C-alpha cells in the first residue's frame, strides 16, 4: 500500500540545515497497522507528513496505492489526499461547527449530494460511537469524543489509508485505550491501512502489527512488534522496552489486591495484552487445551511495589499450563482480573 524509497527531508534553517528524515526505506502492507516510534525530534512528524505530501521529500519517492505522490499534479494530489486521511493530536476540529457538520465537511468539499451526506454522517456517527452527540459543538465534548469526531471525519470519504499523528498523546490512559480499540475495530471492519506515529510504547504494543524505530531521522530498526521488542538490537529500542514495565501498565485492581495481601482469595484472570501478544495467548490456549481465555485460582502470594504482582495457584490446570503462564508473565503479558471473591 505504501512504499518509501530512499526518502530524505532536509530543512534549511538560518544556522544551516537539518536532516529531519534521512534515507528512509519502508514498505507498509494493505490492511496493516504500522507504528513508528521515536523520541521528540526523531523525524516522525516529518515522515508521516510526507505520506500525504503535507511535506515534500527533498529526494526519494513516496508511493501510495500505486501512485508516486511527488509526481502528481495539484488536482491529482487533491484526489489522492481523499484516499489518505489524517487524525491529529489536538484533533483540528472546526470549532464553530457541530459534530455532524465537522464530519460532513470533507463530503461537502468532495461535492457529495446532501441526501447522501446525511446518510453517510449517520453511518459514521454510529461507527465511532457518537450517537446522540451529533448536534453538540466540539467544546462540549470530552477529549476522547473529540478524537472520535476526528476519526469519523477522516473516514468520511472512504480512505484507503489513515495516518495518525500522535492521535492519543493528549488523552488520558483509559481514553487512549478506547480510541486504540476503535482504531483496531475500524482496521478490521474496513480493512483500512493505518500508520501511526507515537513516542509511547504502550500504543505500539497494543495495536500495531509492525513497528519502525526512528532516531536522528533514520529508521534504526523495524519488523514485527514482538520480534523487535523481544530482541532489540539498538539501545534506543531497549529504552522503549523499559517503558512497558512502568507502574501505570498494571491494572488498578491487581495493585489493590497486591497491597491487601489477600491470601487464598479466589480470582479469575483473563489475558488481555496487546495485538503483539495475541499469538502467544492463542498458542497457549491451543497447545494446553484451555477452553476459554479465563482461568481461576487462589492467590498464593503477593508482591507489593511499584507495580503489584499476584501469584496465582491455578485450579483445574496442570503444571504445564502454569509453566506457560509463568513464561507469559516473564514476557509481561498483561493479565486482567475478571472477578474475585
Ligand atoms: P518528531 O515528530 O519525531 O518529534 P520532527 O519530524 O518534528 O520530529 O522533527 C525532526 C527534526 O526536523 C527536528 O530537528 C526538527 O527541529 C526539524 N524540523 C521539523 N520541521 C521543521 C521545519 N519546518 N523547519 C526546520 N526544521 C524542522
XYZ file of C-alpha atoms and ligand atoms in Angstrom:
368
model
C 0.000 0.000 0.000
C 2.831 2.397 0.874
C 6.450 2.362 -0.253
C 9.114 4.825 0.773
C 12.263 4.633 -1.244
C 15.375 6.467 -0.006
C 13.262 9.310 1.333
C 15.061 12.351 2.697
C 13.838 15.654 4.002
C 16.278 18.445 4.595
C 15.077 21.671 6.181
C 17.172 24.726 5.529
C 17.488 26.862 8.633
C 19.353 30.061 9.340
C 22.154 28.088 11.004
C 22.494 25.580 8.209
C 20.350 22.542 7.568
C 18.550 19.772 9.434
C 18.315 16.241 8.063
C 14.852 15.638 9.518
C 14.390 12.368 7.601
C 17.425 10.599 6.258
C 17.343 7.832 3.642
C 14.259 6.032 4.898
C 13.064 2.865 3.152
C 9.776 1.352 4.293
C 7.057 -0.876 2.904
C 3.664 -0.908 4.567
C 1.165 -3.563 3.557
C -2.505 -3.146 2.864
C -4.622 -3.678 5.981
C -1.648 -3.347 8.297
C -1.386 -1.245 11.445
C 2.127 0.122 11.220
C 3.674 2.100 14.075
C 6.600 4.487 14.009
C 8.130 5.158 17.423
C 10.828 7.615 18.388
C 11.584 10.430 20.771
C 10.821 14.046 20.070
C 12.861 15.356 17.148
C 13.447 11.905 15.630
C 11.683 12.859 12.400
C 8.350 11.064 12.880
C 6.080 14.023 12.080
C 8.085 14.951 9.033
C 7.934 11.350 7.832
C 4.186 10.914 8.303
C 3.504 14.324 6.724
C 5.350 13.139 3.608
C 2.854 10.284 3.278
C 0.242 12.769 2.086
C 2.619 15.423 0.785
C 1.988 17.931 3.556
C 5.782 17.923 3.289
C 7.529 17.220 0.016
C 10.588 14.978 0.206
C 13.904 16.600 -0.725
C 14.723 13.348 -2.528
C 13.405 9.799 -2.807
C 9.903 8.653 -3.620
C 6.690 8.065 -1.707
C 4.259 5.697 -3.408
C 0.765 5.215 -2.000
C -1.731 2.824 -3.598
C 0.428 2.603 -6.699
C 0.834 6.365 -7.225
C 4.114 8.224 -6.835
C 2.817 11.221 -4.886
C 5.622 13.592 -5.794
C 4.793 13.164 -9.493
C 1.117 14.106 -9.129
C -0.344 17.380 -10.384
C -2.155 19.628 -7.928
C -5.555 18.167 -8.805
C -4.147 14.626 -8.813
C -2.792 15.241 -5.342
C -6.119 16.618 -4.125
C -7.763 13.406 -5.293
C -5.066 11.214 -3.780
C -5.466 13.009 -0.441
C -9.082 11.832 -0.252
C -7.671 8.333 -0.005
C -5.041 9.220 2.605
C -6.604 10.956 5.550
C -5.177 12.015 8.851
C -6.068 12.496 12.503
C -4.155 14.755 14.868
C -3.008 15.071 18.466
C -5.121 18.185 19.025
C -7.995 16.963 16.837
C -8.008 20.013 14.489
C -11.804 20.236 14.509
C -13.828 23.150 13.221
C -14.869 24.719 16.498
C -17.811 26.738 15.171
C -19.413 23.687 13.603
C -21.363 20.867 15.191
C -20.221 17.252 15.251
C -22.407 16.471 12.230
C -21.088 19.495 10.333
C -17.496 18.579 11.108
C -17.986 15.057 9.805
C -19.859 16.307 6.730
C -17.162 18.842 5.862
C -14.936 16.630 3.653
C -18.076 15.311 1.939
C -19.140 18.863 1.122
C -15.719 19.586 -0.326
C -15.892 16.410 -2.403
C -19.271 17.579 -3.754
C -21.348 14.756 -2.281
C -25.110 15.442 -2.572
C -26.982 16.462 0.576
C -29.101 13.313 0.993
C -26.063 11.084 0.637
C -24.111 13.311 3.043
C -26.788 12.952 5.710
C -26.870 9.202 5.283
C -23.108 8.905 5.416
C -22.825 11.131 8.521
C -25.393 8.957 10.347
C -23.397 5.880 9.439
C -20.104 7.414 10.633
C -21.596 8.687 13.904
C -22.698 5.145 14.632
C -19.357 3.657 13.622
C -17.404 5.831 16.080
C -19.987 5.614 18.880
C -21.166 9.236 18.967
C -24.899 8.581 18.809
C -26.836 11.440 20.377
C -23.929 13.910 20.102
C -24.455 14.994 16.504
C -25.707 18.453 17.389
C -23.019 19.149 20.030
C -20.147 21.556 19.423
C -16.556 20.317 19.907
C -16.179 22.455 23.058
C -18.973 20.419 24.667
C -17.168 17.118 24.136
C -14.520 15.202 26.102
C -11.091 14.638 24.541
C -11.980 11.087 23.554
C -15.222 12.236 21.914
C -13.340 14.943 20.014
C -10.961 12.340 18.637
C -13.963 10.195 17.646
C -15.196 13.156 15.599
C -11.701 13.437 14.091
C -11.789 9.759 13.146
C -15.310 9.951 11.671
C -14.315 12.995 9.619
C -11.157 11.237 8.418
C -13.205 8.232 7.296
C -15.910 10.256 5.532
C -14.505 9.793 2.029
C -13.698 6.096 2.477
C -9.919 6.472 2.504
C -7.505 3.604 1.920
C -5.003 4.885 4.468
C -5.444 6.562 7.847
C -2.459 8.486 9.205
C -2.447 9.084 12.962
C -0.183 11.874 14.160
C 0.239 11.292 17.937
C -3.529 10.754 17.961
C -3.737 9.680 21.601
C -0.986 11.811 23.146
C -3.434 14.383 24.516
C -5.666 11.744 26.107
C -5.616 10.000 29.490
C -4.689 6.274 29.533
C -8.255 4.962 29.681
C -9.449 7.173 26.833
C -6.301 6.268 24.887
C -7.275 2.615 25.203
C -10.797 3.219 23.953
C -9.532 5.188 20.934
C -6.962 2.472 20.159
C -9.720 -0.147 20.370
C -11.757 1.910 17.915
C -8.807 2.050 15.507
C -8.460 -1.739 15.653
C -12.197 -2.136 15.039
C -12.003 0.149 12.009
C -8.916 -1.619 10.720
C -10.679 -4.971 10.959
C -14.095 -3.844 9.718
C -12.934 -1.701 6.813
C -9.560 -3.280 6.019
C -8.067 0.189 6.344
C -4.284 0.561 6.416
C -3.245 2.566 9.486
C 0.078 4.314 10.005
C 0.669 5.920 13.368
C 3.466 7.832 14.989
C 3.951 7.890 18.736
C 6.551 8.216 21.468
C 4.567 5.775 23.618
C 5.469 2.127 23.646
C 2.060 1.217 25.039
C 0.369 2.389 21.846
C 2.658 0.302 19.657
C 2.288 -2.766 21.808
C -1.462 -2.557 21.992
C -2.390 -2.303 18.337
C 0.498 -2.432 15.878
C 1.438 -5.370 13.720
C 4.837 -3.981 12.754
C 6.967 -1.150 14.052
C 9.823 1.051 12.885
C 12.064 2.721 15.455
C 13.349 6.159 14.442
C 16.364 8.057 15.715
C 18.006 11.141 14.174
C 15.927 10.946 11.023
C 16.744 7.314 10.360
C 14.835 4.073 10.817
C 17.271 2.142 13.019
C 15.226 -0.996 13.475
C 11.983 -2.398 12.074
C 9.942 -5.593 11.997
C 7.012 -7.378 13.674
C 6.331 -5.777 17.064
C 7.110 -8.917 19.075
C 10.398 -9.582 17.278
C 11.644 -6.033 17.601
C 10.822 -5.674 21.276
C 11.857 -9.186 22.356
C 15.189 -8.974 20.615
C 16.038 -5.295 20.388
C 19.445 -4.658 18.908
C 19.604 -0.884 19.351
C 19.981 0.941 22.670
C 17.064 3.207 21.863
C 14.789 0.207 21.285
C 15.864 -1.237 24.652
C 14.873 2.095 26.204
C 11.400 1.822 24.749
C 11.070 -1.747 26.019
C 11.728 -0.428 29.535
C 8.684 1.824 29.245
C 6.325 -1.133 29.451
C 7.382 -2.011 32.974
C 6.139 1.373 34.192
C 3.609 1.252 37.047
C 0.688 2.539 35.012
C 0.821 -0.657 32.996
C -0.633 -2.573 35.917
C -4.350 -2.560 36.280
C -5.536 -0.853 39.447
C -7.269 -3.950 40.695
C -4.064 -6.020 40.677
C -2.264 -3.236 42.517
C -5.038 -3.071 45.077
C -5.168 -6.833 45.544
C -1.403 -6.976 45.931
C -1.462 -4.362 48.682
C -4.270 -6.161 50.514
C -2.284 -9.416 50.677
C -5.440 -11.445 50.128
C -4.072 -14.936 50.789
C -6.472 -17.603 49.452
C -8.706 -15.112 47.737
C -10.148 -16.690 44.601
C -9.558 -14.730 41.432
C -10.449 -15.152 37.813
C -7.974 -13.970 35.247
C -8.059 -13.237 31.597
C -5.172 -12.476 29.306
C -5.554 -9.159 27.656
C -2.270 -7.889 26.362
C -1.918 -6.217 23.056
C -2.106 -7.235 19.499
C 1.512 -8.295 19.741
C 0.856 -10.854 22.457
C -2.171 -12.420 20.811
C -0.117 -15.145 19.112
C 1.313 -16.321 22.449
C -2.073 -16.289 24.101
C -3.654 -18.187 21.248
C -0.765 -20.623 21.260
C -1.127 -21.311 24.983
C -4.868 -21.749 24.685
C -4.485 -24.160 21.786
C -1.465 -26.069 22.999
C -2.701 -26.646 26.505
C -6.303 -27.080 25.577
C -7.525 -24.349 27.899
C -11.015 -23.858 26.585
C -11.558 -20.213 27.317
C -9.344 -17.293 27.988
C -10.387 -17.202 31.627
C -8.622 -19.074 34.378
C -9.424 -19.361 38.049
C -7.157 -19.821 41.022
C -6.230 -18.851 44.551
C -3.848 -16.072 45.428
C -0.841 -17.811 46.938
C 1.500 -14.889 47.291
C 1.551 -11.183 46.625
C 4.254 -8.719 45.858
C 3.734 -5.092 46.571
C 5.828 -2.471 44.927
C 5.933 -0.053 42.082
C 3.671 -2.438 40.296
C 1.919 -5.205 42.166
C 2.173 -8.871 41.319
C -0.096 -11.710 42.247
C 0.991 -15.310 42.237
C -1.986 -17.447 41.491
C -2.321 -21.122 42.183
C -4.458 -22.100 39.270
C -7.287 -24.541 39.655
C -8.025 -27.297 37.178
C -4.944 -26.807 35.038
C -1.827 -28.910 35.027
C 1.679 -27.725 35.752
C 2.473 -27.341 32.073
C -0.112 -24.630 31.801
C 1.242 -22.948 34.919
C 4.682 -23.011 33.342
C 3.326 -21.465 30.191
C 1.646 -18.771 32.208
C 4.797 -18.071 34.147
C 6.555 -17.745 30.847
C 3.926 -15.287 29.684
C 4.335 -13.326 32.883
C 8.031 -13.057 32.251
C 7.166 -11.695 28.859
C 4.996 -9.183 30.690
C 1.803 -10.226 29.055
C -0.911 -8.192 30.697
C -3.375 -10.071 32.806
C -6.648 -8.600 33.897
C -8.605 -9.710 36.931
C -12.138 -10.542 35.838
C -13.541 -11.041 39.314
C -12.505 -12.008 42.812
C -14.276 -13.074 45.952
P 9.321 14.253 15.731
O 7.972 14.251 15.094
O 9.919 12.906 15.839
O 9.334 14.996 17.027
P 10.017 16.154 13.650
O 9.766 15.479 12.351
O 9.018 17.121 14.125
O 10.323 15.046 14.757
O 11.412 16.919 13.566
C 12.614 16.318 13.101
C 13.706 17.388 13.029
O 13.394 18.313 11.986
C 13.839 18.228 14.276
O 15.195 18.532 14.460
C 13.043 19.465 13.959
O 13.532 20.581 14.678
C 13.299 19.623 12.479
N 12.180 20.295 11.785
C 10.911 19.841 11.659
N 10.162 20.678 10.919
C 10.984 21.704 10.557
C 10.821 22.900 9.783
N 9.644 23.187 9.208
N 11.889 23.709 9.637
C 13.083 23.414 10.198
N 13.322 22.304 10.931
C 12.293 21.458 11.113
